mmCIF file of C-alpha atoms in Angstrom:
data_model
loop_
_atom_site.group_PDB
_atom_site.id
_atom_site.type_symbol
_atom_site.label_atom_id
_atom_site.label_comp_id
_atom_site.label_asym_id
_atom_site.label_seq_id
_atom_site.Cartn_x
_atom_site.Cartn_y
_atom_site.Cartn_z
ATOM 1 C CA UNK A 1 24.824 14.708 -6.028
ATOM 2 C CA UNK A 2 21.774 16.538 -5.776
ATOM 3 C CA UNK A 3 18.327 14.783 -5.447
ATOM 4 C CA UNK A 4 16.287 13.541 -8.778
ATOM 5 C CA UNK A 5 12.849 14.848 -7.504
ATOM 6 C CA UNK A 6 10.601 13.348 -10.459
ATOM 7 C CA UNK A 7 11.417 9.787 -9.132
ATOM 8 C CA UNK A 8 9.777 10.357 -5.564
ATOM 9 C CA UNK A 9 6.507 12.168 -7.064
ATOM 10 C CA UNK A 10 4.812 9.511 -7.945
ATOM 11 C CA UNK A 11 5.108 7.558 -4.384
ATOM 12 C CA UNK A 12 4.092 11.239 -2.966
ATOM 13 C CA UNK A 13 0.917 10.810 -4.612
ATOM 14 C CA UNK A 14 0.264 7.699 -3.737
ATOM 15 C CA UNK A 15 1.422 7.745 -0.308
ATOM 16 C CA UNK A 16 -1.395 10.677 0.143
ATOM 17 C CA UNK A 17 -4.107 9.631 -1.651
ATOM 18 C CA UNK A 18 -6.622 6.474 -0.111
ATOM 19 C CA UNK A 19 -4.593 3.934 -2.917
ATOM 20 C CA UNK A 20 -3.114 4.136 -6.259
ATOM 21 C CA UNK A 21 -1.683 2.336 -8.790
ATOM 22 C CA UNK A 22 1.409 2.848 -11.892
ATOM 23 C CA UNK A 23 0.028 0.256 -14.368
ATOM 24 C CA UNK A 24 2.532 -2.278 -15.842
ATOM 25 C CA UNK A 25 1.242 -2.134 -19.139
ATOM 26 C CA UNK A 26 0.936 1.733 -19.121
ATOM 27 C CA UNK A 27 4.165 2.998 -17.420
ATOM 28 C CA UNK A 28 3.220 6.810 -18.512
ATOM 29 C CA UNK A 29 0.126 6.774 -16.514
ATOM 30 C CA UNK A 30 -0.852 6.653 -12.515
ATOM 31 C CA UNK A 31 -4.347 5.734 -11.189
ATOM 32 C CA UNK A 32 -5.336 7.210 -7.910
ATOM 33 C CA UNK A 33 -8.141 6.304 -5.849
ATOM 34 C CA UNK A 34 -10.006 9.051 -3.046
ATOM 35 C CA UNK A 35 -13.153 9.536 -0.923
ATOM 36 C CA UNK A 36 -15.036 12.853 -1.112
ATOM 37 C CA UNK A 37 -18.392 13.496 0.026
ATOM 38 C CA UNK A 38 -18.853 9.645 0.591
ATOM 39 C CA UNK A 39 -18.103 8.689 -3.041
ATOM 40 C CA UNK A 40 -14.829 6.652 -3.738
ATOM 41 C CA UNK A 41 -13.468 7.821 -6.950
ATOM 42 C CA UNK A 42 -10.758 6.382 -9.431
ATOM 43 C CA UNK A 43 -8.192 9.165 -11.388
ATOM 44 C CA UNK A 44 -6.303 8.825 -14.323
ATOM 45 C CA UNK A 45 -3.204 11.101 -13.889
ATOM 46 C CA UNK A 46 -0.920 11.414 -16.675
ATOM 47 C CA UNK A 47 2.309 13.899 -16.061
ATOM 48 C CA UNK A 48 0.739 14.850 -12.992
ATOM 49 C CA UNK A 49 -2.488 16.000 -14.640
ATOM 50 C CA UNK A 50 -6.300 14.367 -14.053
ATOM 51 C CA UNK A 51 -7.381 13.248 -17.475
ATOM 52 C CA UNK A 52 -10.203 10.848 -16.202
ATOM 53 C CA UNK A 53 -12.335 9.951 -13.528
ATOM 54 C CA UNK A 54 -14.746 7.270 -12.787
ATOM 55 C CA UNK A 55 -16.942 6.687 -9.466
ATOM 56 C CA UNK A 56 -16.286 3.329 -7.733
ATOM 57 C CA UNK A 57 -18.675 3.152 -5.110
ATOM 58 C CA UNK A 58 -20.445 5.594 -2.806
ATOM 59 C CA UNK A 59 -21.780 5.505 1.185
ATOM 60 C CA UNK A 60 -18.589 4.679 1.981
ATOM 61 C CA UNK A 61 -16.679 5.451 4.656
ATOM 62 C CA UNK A 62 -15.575 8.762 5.151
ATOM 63 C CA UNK A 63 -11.953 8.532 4.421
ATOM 64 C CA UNK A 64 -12.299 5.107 3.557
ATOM 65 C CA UNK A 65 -8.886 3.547 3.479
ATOM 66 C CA UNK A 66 -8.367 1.346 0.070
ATOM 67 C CA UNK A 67 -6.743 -1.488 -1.749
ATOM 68 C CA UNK A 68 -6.767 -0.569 -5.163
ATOM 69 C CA UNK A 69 -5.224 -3.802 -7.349
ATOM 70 C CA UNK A 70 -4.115 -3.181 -11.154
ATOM 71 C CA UNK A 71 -3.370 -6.356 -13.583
ATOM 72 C CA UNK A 72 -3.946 -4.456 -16.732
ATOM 73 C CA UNK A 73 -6.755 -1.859 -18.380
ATOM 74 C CA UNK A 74 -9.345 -4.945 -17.930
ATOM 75 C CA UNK A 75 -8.532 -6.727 -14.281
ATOM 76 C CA UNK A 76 -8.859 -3.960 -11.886
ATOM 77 C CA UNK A 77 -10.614 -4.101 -8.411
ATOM 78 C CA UNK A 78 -11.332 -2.705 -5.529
ATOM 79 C CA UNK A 79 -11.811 -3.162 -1.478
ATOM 80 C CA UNK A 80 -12.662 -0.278 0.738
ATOM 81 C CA UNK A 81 -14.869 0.343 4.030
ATOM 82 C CA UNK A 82 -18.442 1.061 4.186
ATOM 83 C CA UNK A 83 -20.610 3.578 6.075
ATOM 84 C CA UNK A 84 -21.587 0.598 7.712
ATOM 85 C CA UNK A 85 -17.794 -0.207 9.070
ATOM 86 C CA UNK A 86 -17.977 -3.544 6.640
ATOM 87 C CA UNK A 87 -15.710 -4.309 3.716
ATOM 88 C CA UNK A 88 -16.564 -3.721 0.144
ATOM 89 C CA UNK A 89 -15.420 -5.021 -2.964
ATOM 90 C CA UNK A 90 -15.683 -3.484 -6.342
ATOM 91 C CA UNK A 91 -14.673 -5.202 -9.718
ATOM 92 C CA UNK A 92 -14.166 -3.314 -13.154
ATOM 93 C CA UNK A 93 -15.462 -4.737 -16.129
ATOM 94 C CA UNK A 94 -16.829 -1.933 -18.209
ATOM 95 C CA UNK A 95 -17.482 -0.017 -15.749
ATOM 96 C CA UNK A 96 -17.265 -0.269 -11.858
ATOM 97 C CA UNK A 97 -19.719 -2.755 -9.960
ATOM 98 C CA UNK A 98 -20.054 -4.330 -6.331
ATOM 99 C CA UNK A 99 -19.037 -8.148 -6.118
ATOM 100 C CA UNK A 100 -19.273 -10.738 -3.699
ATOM 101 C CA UNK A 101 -17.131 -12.421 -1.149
ATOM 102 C CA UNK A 102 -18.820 -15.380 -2.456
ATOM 103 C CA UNK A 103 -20.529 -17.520 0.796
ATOM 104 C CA UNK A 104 -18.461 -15.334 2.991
ATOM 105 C CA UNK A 105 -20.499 -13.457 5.523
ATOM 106 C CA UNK A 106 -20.238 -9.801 6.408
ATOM 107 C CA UNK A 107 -16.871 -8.770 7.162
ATOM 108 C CA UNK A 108 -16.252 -6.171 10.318
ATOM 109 C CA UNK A 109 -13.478 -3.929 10.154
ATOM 110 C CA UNK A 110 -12.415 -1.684 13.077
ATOM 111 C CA UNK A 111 -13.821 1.879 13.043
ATOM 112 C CA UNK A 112 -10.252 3.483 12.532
ATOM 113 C CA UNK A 113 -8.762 0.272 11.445
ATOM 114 C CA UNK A 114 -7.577 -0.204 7.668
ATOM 115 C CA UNK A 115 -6.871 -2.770 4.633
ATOM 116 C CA UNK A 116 -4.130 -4.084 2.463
ATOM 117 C CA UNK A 117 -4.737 -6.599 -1.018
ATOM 118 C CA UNK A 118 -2.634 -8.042 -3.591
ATOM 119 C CA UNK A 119 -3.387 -10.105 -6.424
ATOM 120 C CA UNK A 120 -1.785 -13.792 -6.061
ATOM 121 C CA UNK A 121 -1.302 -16.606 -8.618
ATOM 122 C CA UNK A 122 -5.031 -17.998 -8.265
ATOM 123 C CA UNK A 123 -6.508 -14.523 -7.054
ATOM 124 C CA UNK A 124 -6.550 -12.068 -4.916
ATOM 125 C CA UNK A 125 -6.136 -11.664 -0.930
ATOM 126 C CA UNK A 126 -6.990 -8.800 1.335
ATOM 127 C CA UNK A 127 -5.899 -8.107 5.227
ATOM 128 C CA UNK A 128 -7.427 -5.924 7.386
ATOM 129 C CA UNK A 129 -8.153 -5.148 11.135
ATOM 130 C CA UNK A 130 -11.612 -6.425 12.824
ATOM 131 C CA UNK A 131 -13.007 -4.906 15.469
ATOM 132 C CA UNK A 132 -11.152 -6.409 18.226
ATOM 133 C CA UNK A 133 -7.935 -5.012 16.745
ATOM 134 C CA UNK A 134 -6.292 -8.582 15.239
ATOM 135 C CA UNK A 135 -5.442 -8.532 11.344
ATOM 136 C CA UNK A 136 -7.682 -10.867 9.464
ATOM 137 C CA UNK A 137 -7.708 -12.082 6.083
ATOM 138 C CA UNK A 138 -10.075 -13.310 3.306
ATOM 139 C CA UNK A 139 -8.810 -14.792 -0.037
ATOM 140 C CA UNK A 140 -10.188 -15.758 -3.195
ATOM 141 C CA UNK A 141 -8.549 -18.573 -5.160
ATOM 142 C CA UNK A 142 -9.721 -19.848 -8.303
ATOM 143 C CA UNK A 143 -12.901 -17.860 -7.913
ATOM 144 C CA UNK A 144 -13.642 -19.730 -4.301
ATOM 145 C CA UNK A 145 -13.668 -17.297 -0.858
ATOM 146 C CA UNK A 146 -12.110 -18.226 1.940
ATOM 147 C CA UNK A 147 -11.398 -16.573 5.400
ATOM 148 C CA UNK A 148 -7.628 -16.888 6.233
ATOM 149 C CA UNK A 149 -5.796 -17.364 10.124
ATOM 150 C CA UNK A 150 -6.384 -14.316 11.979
ATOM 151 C CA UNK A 151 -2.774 -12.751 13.052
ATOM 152 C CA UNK A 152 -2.508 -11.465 16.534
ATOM 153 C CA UNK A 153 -0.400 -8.791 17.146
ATOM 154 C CA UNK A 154 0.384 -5.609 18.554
ATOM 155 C CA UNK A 155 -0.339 -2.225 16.620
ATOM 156 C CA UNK A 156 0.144 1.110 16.628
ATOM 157 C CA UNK A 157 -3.547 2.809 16.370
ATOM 158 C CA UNK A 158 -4.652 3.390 12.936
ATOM 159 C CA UNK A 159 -1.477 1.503 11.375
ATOM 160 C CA UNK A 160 -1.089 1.406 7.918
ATOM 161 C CA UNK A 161 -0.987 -1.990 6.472
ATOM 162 C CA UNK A 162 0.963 -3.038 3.434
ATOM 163 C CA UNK A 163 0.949 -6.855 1.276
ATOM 164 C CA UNK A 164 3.057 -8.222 -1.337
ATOM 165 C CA UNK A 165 2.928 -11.984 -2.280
ATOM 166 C CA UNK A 166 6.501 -13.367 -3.147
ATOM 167 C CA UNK A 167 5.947 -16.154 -6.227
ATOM 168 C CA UNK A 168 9.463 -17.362 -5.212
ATOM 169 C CA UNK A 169 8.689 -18.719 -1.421
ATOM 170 C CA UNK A 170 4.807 -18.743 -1.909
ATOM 171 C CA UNK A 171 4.330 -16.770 1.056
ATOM 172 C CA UNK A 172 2.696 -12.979 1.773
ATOM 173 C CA UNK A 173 4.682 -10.217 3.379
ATOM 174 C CA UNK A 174 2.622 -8.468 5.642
ATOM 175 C CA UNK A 175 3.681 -4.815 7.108
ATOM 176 C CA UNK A 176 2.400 -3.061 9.979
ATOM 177 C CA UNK A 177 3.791 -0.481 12.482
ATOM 178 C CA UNK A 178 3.660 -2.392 16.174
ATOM 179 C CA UNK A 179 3.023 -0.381 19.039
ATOM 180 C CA UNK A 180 6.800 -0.109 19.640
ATOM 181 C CA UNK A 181 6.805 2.756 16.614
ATOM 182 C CA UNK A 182 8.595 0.399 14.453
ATOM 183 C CA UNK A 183 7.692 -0.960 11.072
ATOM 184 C CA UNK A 184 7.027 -4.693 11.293
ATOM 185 C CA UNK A 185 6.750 -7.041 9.118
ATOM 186 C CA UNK A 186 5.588 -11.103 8.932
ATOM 187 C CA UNK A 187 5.889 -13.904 6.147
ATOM 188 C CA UNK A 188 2.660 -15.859 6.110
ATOM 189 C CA UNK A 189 2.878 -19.082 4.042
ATOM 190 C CA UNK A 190 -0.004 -19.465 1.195
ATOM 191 C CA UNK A 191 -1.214 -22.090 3.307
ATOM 192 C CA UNK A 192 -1.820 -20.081 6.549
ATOM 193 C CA UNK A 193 1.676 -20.793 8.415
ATOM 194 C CA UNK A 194 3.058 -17.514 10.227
ATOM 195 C CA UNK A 195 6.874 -16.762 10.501
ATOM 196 C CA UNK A 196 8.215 -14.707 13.465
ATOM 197 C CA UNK A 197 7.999 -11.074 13.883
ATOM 198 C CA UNK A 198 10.637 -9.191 11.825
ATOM 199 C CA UNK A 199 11.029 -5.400 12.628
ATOM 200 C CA UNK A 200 12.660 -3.284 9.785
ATOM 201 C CA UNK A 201 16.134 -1.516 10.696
ATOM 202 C CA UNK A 202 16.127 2.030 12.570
ATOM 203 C CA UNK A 203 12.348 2.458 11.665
ATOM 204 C CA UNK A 204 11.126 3.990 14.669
ATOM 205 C CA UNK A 205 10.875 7.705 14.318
ATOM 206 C CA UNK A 206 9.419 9.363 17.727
ATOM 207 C CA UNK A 207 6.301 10.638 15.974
ATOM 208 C CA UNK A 208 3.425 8.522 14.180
ATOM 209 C CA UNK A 209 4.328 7.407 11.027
ATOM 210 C CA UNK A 210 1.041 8.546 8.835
ATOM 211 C CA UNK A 211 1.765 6.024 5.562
ATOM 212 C CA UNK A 212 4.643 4.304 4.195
ATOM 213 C CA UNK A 213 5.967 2.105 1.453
ATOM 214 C CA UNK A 214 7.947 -1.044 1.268
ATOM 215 C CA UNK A 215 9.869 -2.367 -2.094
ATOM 216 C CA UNK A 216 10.414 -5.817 -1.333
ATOM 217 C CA UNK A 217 13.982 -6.831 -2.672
ATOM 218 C CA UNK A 218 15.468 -10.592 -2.957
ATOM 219 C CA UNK A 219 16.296 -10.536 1.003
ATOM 220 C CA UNK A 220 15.740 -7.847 3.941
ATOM 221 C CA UNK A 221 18.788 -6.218 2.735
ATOM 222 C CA UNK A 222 17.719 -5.170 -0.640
ATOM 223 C CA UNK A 223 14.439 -3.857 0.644
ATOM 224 C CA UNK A 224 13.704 -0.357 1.014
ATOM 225 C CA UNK A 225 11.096 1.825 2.629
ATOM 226 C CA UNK A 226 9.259 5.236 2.019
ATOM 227 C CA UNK A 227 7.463 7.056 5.114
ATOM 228 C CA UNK A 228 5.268 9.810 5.805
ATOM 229 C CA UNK A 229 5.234 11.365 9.105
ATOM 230 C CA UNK A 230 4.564 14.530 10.863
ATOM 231 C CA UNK A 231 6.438 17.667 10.457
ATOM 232 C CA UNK A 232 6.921 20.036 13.440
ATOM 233 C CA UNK A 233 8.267 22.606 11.517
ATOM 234 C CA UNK A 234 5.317 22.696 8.715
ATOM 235 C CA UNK A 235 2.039 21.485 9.983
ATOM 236 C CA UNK A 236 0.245 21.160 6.570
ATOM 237 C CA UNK A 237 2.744 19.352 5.287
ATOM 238 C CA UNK A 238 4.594 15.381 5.815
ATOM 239 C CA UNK A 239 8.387 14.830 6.077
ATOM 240 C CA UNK A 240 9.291 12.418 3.102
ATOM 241 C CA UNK A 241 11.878 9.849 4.687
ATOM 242 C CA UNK A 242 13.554 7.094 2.904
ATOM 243 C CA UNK A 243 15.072 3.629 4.871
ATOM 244 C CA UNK A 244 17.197 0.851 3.680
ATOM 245 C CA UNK A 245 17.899 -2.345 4.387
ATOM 246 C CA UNK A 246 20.666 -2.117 6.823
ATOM 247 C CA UNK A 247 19.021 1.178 8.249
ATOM 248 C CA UNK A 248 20.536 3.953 6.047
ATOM 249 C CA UNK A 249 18.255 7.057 6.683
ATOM 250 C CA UNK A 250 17.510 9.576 4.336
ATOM 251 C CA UNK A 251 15.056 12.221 4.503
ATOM 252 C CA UNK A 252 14.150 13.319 1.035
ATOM 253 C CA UNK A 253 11.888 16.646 1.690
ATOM 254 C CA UNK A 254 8.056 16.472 2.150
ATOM 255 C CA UNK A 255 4.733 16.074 0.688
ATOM 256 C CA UNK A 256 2.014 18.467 0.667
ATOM 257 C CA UNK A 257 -1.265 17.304 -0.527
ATOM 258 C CA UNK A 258 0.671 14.630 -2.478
ATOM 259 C CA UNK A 259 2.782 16.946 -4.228
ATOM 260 C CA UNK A 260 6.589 16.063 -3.201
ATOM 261 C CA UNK A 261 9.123 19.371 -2.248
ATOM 262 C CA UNK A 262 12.731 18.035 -2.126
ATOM 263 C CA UNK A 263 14.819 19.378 0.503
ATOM 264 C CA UNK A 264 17.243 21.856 -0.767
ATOM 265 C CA UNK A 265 20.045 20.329 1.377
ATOM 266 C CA UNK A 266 19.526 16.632 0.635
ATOM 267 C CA UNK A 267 21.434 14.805 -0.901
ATOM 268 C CA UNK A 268 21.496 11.674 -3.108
ATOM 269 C CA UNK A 269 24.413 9.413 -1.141
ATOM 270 C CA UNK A 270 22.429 6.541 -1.490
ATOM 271 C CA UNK A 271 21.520 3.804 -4.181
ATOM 272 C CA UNK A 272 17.946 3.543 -4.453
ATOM 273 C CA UNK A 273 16.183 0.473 -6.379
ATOM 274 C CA UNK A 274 13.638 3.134 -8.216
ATOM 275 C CA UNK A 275 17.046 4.280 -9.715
ATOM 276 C CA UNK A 276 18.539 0.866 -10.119
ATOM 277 C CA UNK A 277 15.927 -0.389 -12.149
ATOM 278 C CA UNK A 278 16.359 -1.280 -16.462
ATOM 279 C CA UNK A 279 13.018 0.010 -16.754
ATOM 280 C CA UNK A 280 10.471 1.826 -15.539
ATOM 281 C CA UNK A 281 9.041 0.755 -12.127
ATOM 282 C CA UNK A 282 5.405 -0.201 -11.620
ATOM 283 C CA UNK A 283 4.250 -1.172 -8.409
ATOM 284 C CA UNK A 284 0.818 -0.624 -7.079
ATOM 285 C CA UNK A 285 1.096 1.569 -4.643
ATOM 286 C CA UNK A 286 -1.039 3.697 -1.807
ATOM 287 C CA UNK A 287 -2.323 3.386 1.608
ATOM 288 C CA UNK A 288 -3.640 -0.400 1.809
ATOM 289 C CA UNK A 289 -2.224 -1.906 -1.234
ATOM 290 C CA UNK A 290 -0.351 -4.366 -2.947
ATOM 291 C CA UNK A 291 3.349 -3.675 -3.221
ATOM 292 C CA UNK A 292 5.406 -5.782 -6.073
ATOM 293 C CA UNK A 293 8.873 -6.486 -5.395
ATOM 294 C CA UNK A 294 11.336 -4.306 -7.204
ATOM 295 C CA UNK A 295 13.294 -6.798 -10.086
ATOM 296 C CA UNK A 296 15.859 -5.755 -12.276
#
């Protein structure tokens, strides 16, 4: 069975751009968020078309990464990285302003290190990595800031960093890529409790992996994951790979400037959970971002 390209164009995008989100109530539409010229800027894309843009922030960080969190057209924020190498929060209301970590102080980031935020029950809750290269966390809860247990572990330089919160075990799935080349992944309990190191299946791929993508299923098994890396055979462009839960590799084609070119010879053998779903999926999405857990 041939490939379905329209269902990987989306997480092309999104994968290539600083953060983006498909909004639940809005299924139709995809919000992407990029740095130019020091500005941070929020899209509107409907069938792969800018209709709107807004300006976030600006002196930021010259490809800044971001967490870009969608609840609906009213609830949207924003963290990035300044100029100054310090992380900045934006929240929409009518229109985009800075807010406050509350009584926090500043928070450092490492010069090439990035972010990852999800909304949670009572808030939100971003990761990121300070300067001495350990993933730290602050958290706001009922409108109160709070600085969570840093995380020691071992990276690969400039490692993406993905979050999801799981309602059903209270905990937050944190993803990184260890130094090893393979996609990790740890459960940190609401209240600050770290699981072991878990490392997903035949995720290594002898080249850095530039972003990826994790759709967190009811166990390990049921999850999936979406990576960019480096092509050798077409240096402008990423290969598009796809990884189950038991290890099942599939690469899909690649993305060039966000727009997705299946591979003529692949082929669907697989059952994906973007296909599986009753409805349309909508996950936020991007480079240091809140994943949702696929349901059907």
């Amino acid at each position: 069975m041939a490939l379905d390209a329209s269902k990987y164009e989306v997480l092309s995008r999104c994968l290539y751009a600083a953060s983006g989100a498909v909004p639940f109530d809005q299924p139709d539409k995809l919000y992407l968020v990029n740095e130019e010229n020091g500005e941070l800027s929020e899209q509107l894309m409907v069938g792969g078309s800018k209709v709107d843009e807004d300006i976030i922030a600006d002196n930021v960080k010259s490809k800044t990464p971001a967490a870009y969190l969608y609840q609906n057209n009213d609830e949207r924020r924003c963290f990035c990285v300044g100029a100054d190498n310090t992380l900045k929060y934006y929240k929409f209301t009518e229109s985009w302003e800075p807010a406050s970590l509350g009584s926090l102080p500043e928070q450092r980031i490492h010069p090439v290190g990035n972010l990852c935020g999800c909304f949670t029950p009572e808030g939100v809750a971003v990761y990121f990595q300070d300067p001495s290269g350990n993933l730290r966390g602050v958290e706001e809860r009922k409108g109160v800031w709070r600085t969570l247990q840093p995380i020691g572990v071992d990276t690969q330089k400039r490692t993406p960093l993905k979050i999801s919160f799981s309602e059903a075990n209270s905990s937050f799935y944190l993803y990184y890529v260890g130094a090893d080349g393979f996609l990790h992944y740890r459960t940190i309990s609401s209240s600050g409790e770290e699981s072991q190191d878990h490392i997903f299946p035949e995720s290594k791929f002898g080249k850095p992996i530039e972003n990826f993508i994790v759709f967190r299923g009811e166990d390990d098994r049921k999850t999936e994951a979406y990576f960019l890396t480096s092509s050798e055979k077409r240096a402008a462009s990423s290969v598009f790979t796809r990884i189950d839960g038991d290890g099942k590799k599939a690469t899909l084609g690649y993305s060039t400037g966000g727009k997705f070119e299946p591979d003529n010879n692949a082929q669907c053998t697989f059952k994906s959970q973007l296909e599986d779903c009753n409805s349309v999926f909508a996950a936020q999405i991007g480079k240091s971002v809140l994943v949702r857990s696929v349901t059907k």
